[in-house]
Amino acid sequence: MPRIRPFEDHADRYEDWFERHDADYRSELQAVARFVPREGTGVEIGAGTGRFASPLGIRFGVEPAERMARIAADRGIRIVRGAGEELPVRSGAFDFAVLVTTLCFLDDPNRAFSEIRRILKPGGCVVVGFVDGESPLGIRYRQASRTSRFYAEADFYAVPAVLEFLAAAGFRDAETVQTLFAPAGENRQVEPVRTGWGEGSFVVIRAVK
């Protein structure tokens, strides 16, 4: 089942995180934007409150948590309730799909990426933004998971594992960028986006169907 209870109970705290960590948010946003196509129709899987879909110009989203979905709708996102492992979307419907900090809450990443590939048009792409489980921030989140409202049930994957998920689902030509290089909790300004992975705590992967 989708791990939605923290987001139903604490949607306001989720929104507050973006206000208190504006530099982190904008750093992540510009990293994801590096790979989001400028043309075509996209969908965000696990759209949350629309914090990424809205500024990225994505008008469609799939979100299992009702409270989050309502806030996203207020931001102009057309939301369909559903989970990544069983997307309520017809095959070949979209040119691209985006997931941002959603991967760690999936029950079955392999099934979810297979579903995402199904809903993409031939040559479409998936863009996955996530906290690298082997990064300082990923380690910090794992250590704090017992007391965190949102990360108690999260699984933080290392980059090689995510690349394996994508390859197993049939995606190819993976590219990566990274950001959030400052020590966890010490970032005070928007950070650069660099190619590759292994230095920044936030990684974005783009792969093609």
PDB file of C-alpha atoms in Angstrom, residues 17-34 51-52 55-56 179-180 187-193 202:
ATOM      1  CA  TRP A  17       9.775  22.418   4.792  1.00  0.00           C
ATOM      2  CA  PHE A  18       9.978  24.218   1.452  1.00  0.00           C
ATOM      3  CA  GLU A  19       9.618  27.587   3.132  1.00  0.00           C
ATOM      4  CA  ARG A  20      12.342  26.834   5.697  1.00  0.00           C
ATOM      5  CA  HIS A  21      14.724  25.234   3.179  1.00  0.00           C
ATOM      6  CA  ASP A  22      14.266  27.507   0.192  1.00  0.00           C
ATOM      7  CA  ALA A  23      17.886  27.223  -0.989  1.00  0.00           C
ATOM      8  CA  ASP A  24      17.731  23.407  -0.963  1.00  0.00           C
ATOM      9  CA  TYR A  25      14.392  23.455  -2.756  1.00  0.00           C
ATOM     10  CA  ARG A  26      15.573  25.801  -5.485  1.00  0.00           C
ATOM     11  CA  SER A  27      18.794  23.811  -5.900  1.00  0.00           C
ATOM     12  CA  GLU A  28      16.789  20.627  -6.395  1.00  0.00           C
ATOM     13  CA  LEU A  29      14.345  22.359  -8.702  1.00  0.00           C
ATOM     14  CA  GLN A  30      17.030  23.633 -11.060  1.00  0.00           C
ATOM     15  CA  ALA A  31      18.671  20.194 -11.123  1.00  0.00           C
ATOM     16  CA  VAL A  32      15.403  18.519 -12.123  1.00  0.00           C
ATOM     17  CA  ALA A  33      14.717  21.284 -14.660  1.00  0.00           C
ATOM     18  CA  ARG A  34      18.004  20.445 -16.381  1.00  0.00           C
ATOM     19  CA  ARG A  51       5.908  22.155  -5.583  1.00  0.00           C
ATOM     20  CA  PHE A  52       7.840  20.764  -8.544  1.00  0.00           C
ATOM     21  CA  PRO A  55       7.180  25.650 -11.700  1.00  0.00           C
ATOM     22  CA  LEU A  56       8.282  23.011 -14.207  1.00  0.00           C
ATOM     23  CA  THR A 179      23.541  19.241  -6.513  1.00  0.00           C
ATOM     24  CA  LEU A 180      23.519  19.932  -2.737  1.00  0.00           C
ATOM     25  CA  ASN A 187      23.243  25.151   2.817  1.00  0.00           C
ATOM     26  CA  ARG A 188      22.381  28.855   2.695  1.00  0.00           C
ATOM     27  CA  GLN A 189      22.348  29.533  -1.044  1.00  0.00           C
ATOM     28  CA  VAL A 190      21.277  27.928  -4.293  1.00  0.00           C
ATOM     29  CA  GLU A 191      23.977  25.483  -5.318  1.00  0.00           C
ATOM     30  CA  PRO A 192      25.272  24.679  -8.805  1.00  0.00           C
ATOM     31  CA  VAL A 193      24.217  21.705 -10.892  1.00  0.00           C
ATOM     32  CA  PHE A 202      20.674  15.187  -4.538  1.00  0.00           C
TER      33      PHE A 202
END
